Amino acid sequence: MYDTTRSEADVSQQDIKISARNVQVYYGDKHAIKDVNVEILDKTVTAFIGPSGCGKSTFLRCINRMNDTIDIARIEGEIRLDGEDVYDRRVDPVQLRAKVGMVFQKPNPFPKSIYDNVAYGPRIHGLARNKADLDGIVEKALRGAALWNEVKDRLQEPGTGLSGGQQQRLCIARAVATAPEVLLMDEPCSALDPIATGQVEELIDQLREQFSVVIVTHSMQQAARVSQKTAFFHLGNLVEYGDTNDIFTKPRDSRTEAYISGRIG
Amino acid sequence: MTDMPIPGTARPTPARRSSLIEVDPRTRRRNAAEKRFRTYGAVAIGIAVVALAVLLATIIRDGSGAFRQTYLSIPVTLDAERLDPKGNRDVAEMSSVLTLAYGQVLDTALDQAVSGMDLQIQGLTEDDIDGLISREASAQLRSRVLDNPELIGQTVDVNVLVNGRIDGYFKGRVTMASAERDSNISPQQLMLADALAERDLLVTRFNREFITNPDASDQRPEAAGLGVAILGSLYMMLVVLVLSVPIGVAASIYLEEFAPKNRLTDIIEVNIANLAAVPSIVFGILGLAVFINFAGLPQSAPIVGGLVLTLMTLPTIIISTRAALKAVPPSIRDAALGVGASKMQSVFHHVLPLAMPGILTGTIIGLAQALGETAPLLLIGMVAFVREFPAGPPEGLFDPASALPVQIYNWTQRSDPAFVERASGAIIILLIFLLCMNLLAIYLRRKFERRW
Amino acid sequence: MPMSWALLVTLLLAGAGYLVGRSRAFSSAGADIRLMHSRPTYHGASVALLTVAPALVVLLLAAVLRMSGLLAADTAATGIAVLIAAVIGLGYGISRINAAFQARNAVERMVLTFLILCSMIAIATTAGIVLSLIFETGSFFQKYSWHEFFFGTEWTPRFDGNSQLGMLPLLWGTLYISFIALLVAVPIGLMAAIYLSEYASPRVRSIAKPLVELLAGIPTIVYGLFALITVGPLLRDAIAQPLGLGNSASSVLTAGLVMGIMLIPFVSSLSDDIINAVPQSLRDGALGLGSTPSEIVRQVVMPAALPGIVGAVLLAASRAIGETMIVVLGAGAAATMSLNPLEAMTTITVKIVSQLTGDNDFSSPETLVAFALGLTLFVITLGLNIVALIIVRKYREQYE
């Protein structure tokens, strides 16, 4: 759908983390994703933008096989993580999701203490050898999510007692603590106020140093602020993919231009 | 947490670029735990389903015999000397002849029939032969003759019940070995029964009387039927239906549509929720204390049972009716109010008809619960031995009657093992009634199901 | 039966009143019916209701007087009083008709009163239960020491008086059997609910769920018979006798096991509601971190659903404690306090039934003790229900 020559030139400079080839998704009879090809780079923030119902979230959830839980969803094509097809029959989705973490639209801390929220992933995946190890992971993750100073004195209080922005950062810390290689974020700021949004965006920029971040967002300003690469989805198609600057300043597809100038969406 | 090592050192850097395709040992262990957990769930379902299957299977195994009964057919000469000594064929006069005389007539006929067959059974006494037929048989013959006085003097083919043990022999409950030890039956009688069956005089066939006959005493399990119990249950259901539906629907309408949010309505709601969980036996105590002791209503009467069951069913009906009313979207109410209907009109003209299917389903389920309820009925005297059919309603509501579940309980308390068969058979009838009611509820729900 | 005649005539009067009221309304409106406040049918209905209501009030009054013994049964006088009330109501109703009379509001007020009265029946029932229990329990404690009732460890009612009516053996049997029932029902019911909501394919669910629910629709007398003729003898022959632990078919284990089966659907459907109330976002969160489904259930769903499940277990316990037919047929009648689950024991409900069936003498403590037992039962179950309802309600609010 998009001009591959330009993106391939970019790709050559950095590692490809995820590559999708001819991905089709069907929900029952509905063809939700139509032949998407994309390459997502390591240590980069990639934004998926587009009007609602365009398939960006659906595609995001394909990457760590969250769609497996939906009975009527059917996926064709291949998505490779470091060259391995995540839909290979031998792949255990549990192991995949440990590598490809996810942050959701609505903050969803577990009804446990802050500490237990962050320690949840390391515990189930056995990342800590002992209690001190685990404490270290929790602290690092909370520091990484810029939450440590706010919660360090009340780690045993329930995570649900935090403010919305803090809850979302707690969820990010929870995902980071599992030491993922890719972090998927599905409109992580849509339930937050502007100040909290700013904090999360800053955080996303820092996370880029450790791993690849894919963020679905409704807000073009946000995409412009946080991402280096942007993919524009429309009606299940990946219309255009390229450097964020290029997409917002000189879009090549008329639909992209219509969207960023506010005519569709 | 404060004396932590410097952040970053505690955690190994993600050097574990493991392949996705190789499942690491930890994941393998977790997947095994997953499988075990899943198995526990499947086993739990399995236990529940197996319990259901065993329960139903034993009931059907034990109870299906109640629907078949062994009858003896022999020619009987209705001796006018004995049965109508005055010879007037006047029913009133003939009524003074006791059942005993009919018993003697039957005994004679049976003795003749057996002696005419030239059987070789060691140690067969005349008492053995007479003991073959049920004690109920003479009463059956008597009522037949009283209905038809001109039969006297003729020789008619008579179809009478045989003794419960003989019946049990043909259903496999009684064997030669068990008869040796049983004072109520002898192996000779079983041999005789075999001989009679060979000649097609003893036949086991469908037992219509099980559904239509009244209960019978302890010695006559073969004659016991569910007639009075079914009628009694029917009367009680009638009372429950007539009382609980209007009251339940009216209460629900008030609580759902009109009630202000205040202390009183709060108390009512808490009350209803609690009543739904009060043990049924407590309702029986209420019925005994209020309806029988205080109000002076008769014991064992369907009206009292009906009232008690109404109070028990009301919470169920109110809860389901309120759910049905709640499911009607507010836009319907607004539409009615918008064209100038009063609140009352909007409820009775629009909301109530739309909620009707839901109310109906809830009512049927409430009735089904009431039909199977036993404990409270024991306390209001429904457990009494009743052989007389109650009169037609409304007077019949005050006559003594039994009820299906209580009759089952009653039969479990009898010593003769043949009553176990009767009790299980009665359960089959009860379950068939319940099944029909639930199927009706499901049908109504499917038919009128509406999504807003 | 002068009463039923009076009732019949009242209904006829009401019917006539409806017609008269309607035609009077038409004629009082004159040429233009639109000038009236209410439609003529409402005028008719208001007259009919005004006829019936006073008659019913008189009838009810007479019934109350008769019950309290102040009035002989069903006299002609009451019938006449009923009729007089009806006629007065009829006359008053007709006299009120004119074009400005707000008949619809009057009718609606009367209907609303009826609705309120109906919803009061719930309170009346509770009041009836509490009053009758307290009243008779009071007369029991005049004849028998409350101290011995609540703390006595011996239960031996005798016909000649001198009975020992200590409640503790019955309470022990009740709690022991309920405990075994919960031991069966809670794990099985909970795991069944988890399996159905988290694992089962739609096809399996559509078959297994109704089957499990079918267990709930079976009357308790059926379970009782199952305990009496199948489970009891089986346990006796397979466990009790070989191990030398007893020769009774009716035992705590028999009743507890069968009651547990009865409670499986109760626990599973309550747990199902509660598990489904845990928001999907929490499951997604755990799934996104790479949890297996069982880890999600055990570490996220269960802790979140725990208060609700505790409430469900309390409700099930209250059910078990109040259950009657299964223990009547499966537990036995011997009031013993023993730890051996294969021994026959008895419960509060069994003794209520045995003390109150047959010919009752409401002046003897042996009969009246049933009311004290009933009150005890009522208080225990009420306490459990209220605590459970509060917990469940709090839990629901948390996710609404």
mmCIF file with all atom_site columns, C-alpha atoms in Angstrom, chain C residues 182 186 190 266-267 270-271 274 302-318 384-385 387-392 395:
data_model
loop_
_atom_site.group_PDB
_atom_site.id
_atom_site.type_symbol
_atom_site.label_atom_id
_atom_site.label_alt_id
_atom_site.label_comp_id
_atom_site.label_asym_id
_atom_site.label_entity_id
_atom_site.label_seq_id
_atom_site.pdbx_PDB_ins_code
_atom_site.Cartn_x
_atom_site.Cartn_y
_atom_site.Cartn_z
_atom_site.occupancy
_atom_site.B_iso_or_equiv
_atom_site.pdbx_formal_charge
_atom_site.auth_seq_id
_atom_site.auth_comp_id
_atom_site.auth_asym_id
_atom_site.auth_atom_id
_atom_site.pdbx_PDB_model_num
ATOM 1  C CA . LEU C 1 182 ? -20.003 -26.795 51.998 1.00 0.00 ? 182 LEU C CA 1
ATOM 2  C CA . VAL C 1 186 ? -17.842 -24.869 47.458 1.00 0.00 ? 186 VAL C CA 1
ATOM 3  C CA . LEU C 1 190 ? -16.500 -22.770 42.308 1.00 0.00 ? 190 LEU C CA 1
ATOM 4  C CA . PHE C 1 266 ? -26.349 -22.656 44.003 1.00 0.00 ? 266 PHE C CA 1
ATOM 5  C CA . VAL C 1 267 ? -22.660 -21.954 44.591 1.00 0.00 ? 267 VAL C CA 1
ATOM 6  C CA . LEU C 1 270 ? -23.667 -17.226 42.389 1.00 0.00 ? 270 LEU C CA 1
ATOM 7  C CA . SER C 1 271 ? -19.928 -17.541 41.708 1.00 0.00 ? 271 SER C CA 1
ATOM 8  C CA . ILE C 1 274 ? -19.455 -12.743 40.708 1.00 0.00 ? 274 ILE C CA 1
ATOM 9  C CA . MET C 1 302 ? -10.136 -14.688 42.527 1.00 0.00 ? 302 MET C CA 1
ATOM 10 C CA . PRO C 1 303 ? -8.636  -11.975 44.728 1.00 0.00 ? 303 PRO C CA 1
ATOM 11 C CA . ALA C 1 304 ? -10.903 -9.439  43.049 1.00 0.00 ? 304 ALA C CA 1
ATOM 12 C CA . ALA C 1 305 ? -13.950 -11.692 43.389 1.00 0.00 ? 305 ALA C CA 1
ATOM 13 C CA . LEU C 1 306 ? -13.149 -12.949 46.878 1.00 0.00 ? 306 LEU C CA 1
ATOM 14 C CA . PRO C 1 307 ? -15.555 -10.794 48.876 1.00 0.00 ? 307 PRO C CA 1
ATOM 15 C CA . GLY C 1 308 ? -18.383 -11.740 46.543 1.00 0.00 ? 308 GLY C CA 1
ATOM 16 C CA . ILE C 1 309 ? -17.507 -15.399 46.806 1.00 0.00 ? 309 ILE C CA 1
ATOM 17 C CA . VAL C 1 310 ? -17.408 -15.196 50.589 1.00 0.00 ? 310 VAL C CA 1
ATOM 18 C CA . GLY C 1 311 ? -20.908 -13.751 50.403 1.00 0.00 ? 311 GLY C CA 1
ATOM 19 C CA . ALA C 1 312 ? -22.006 -16.593 48.161 1.00 0.00 ? 312 ALA C CA 1
ATOM 20 C CA . VAL C 1 313 ? -20.572 -19.155 50.563 1.00 0.00 ? 313 VAL C CA 1
ATOM 21 C CA . LEU C 1 314 ? -22.418 -17.542 53.461 1.00 0.00 ? 314 LEU C CA 1
ATOM 22 C CA . LEU C 1 315 ? -25.674 -17.709 51.491 1.00 0.00 ? 315 LEU C CA 1
ATOM 23 C CA . ALA C 1 316 ? -24.976 -21.360 50.750 1.00 0.00 ? 316 ALA C CA 1
ATOM 24 C CA . ALA C 1 317 ? -24.289 -21.966 54.444 1.00 0.00 ? 317 ALA C CA 1
ATOM 25 C CA . SER C 1 318 ? -27.593 -20.394 55.355 1.00 0.00 ? 318 SER C CA 1
ATOM 26 C CA . LEU C 1 384 ? -25.893 -15.078 57.644 1.00 0.00 ? 384 LEU C CA 1
ATOM 27 C CA . ASN C 1 385 ? -28.191 -13.690 54.954 1.00 0.00 ? 385 ASN C CA 1
ATOM 28 C CA . VAL C 1 387 ? -24.032 -10.290 56.243 1.00 0.00 ? 387 VAL C CA 1
ATOM 29 C CA . ALA C 1 388 ? -23.917 -12.065 52.875 1.00 0.00 ? 388 ALA C CA 1
ATOM 30 C CA . LEU C 1 389 ? -26.259 -9.581  51.203 1.00 0.00 ? 389 LEU C CA 1
ATOM 31 C CA . ILE C 1 390 ? -24.229 -6.640  52.506 1.00 0.00 ? 390 ILE C CA 1
ATOM 32 C CA . ILE C 1 391 ? -20.983 -8.189  51.270 1.00 0.00 ? 391 ILE C CA 1
ATOM 33 C CA . VAL C 1 392 ? -22.415 -9.055  47.856 1.00 0.00 ? 392 VAL C CA 1
ATOM 34 C CA . TYR C 1 395 ? -18.937 -6.047  45.950 1.00 0.00 ? 395 TYR C CA 1
#
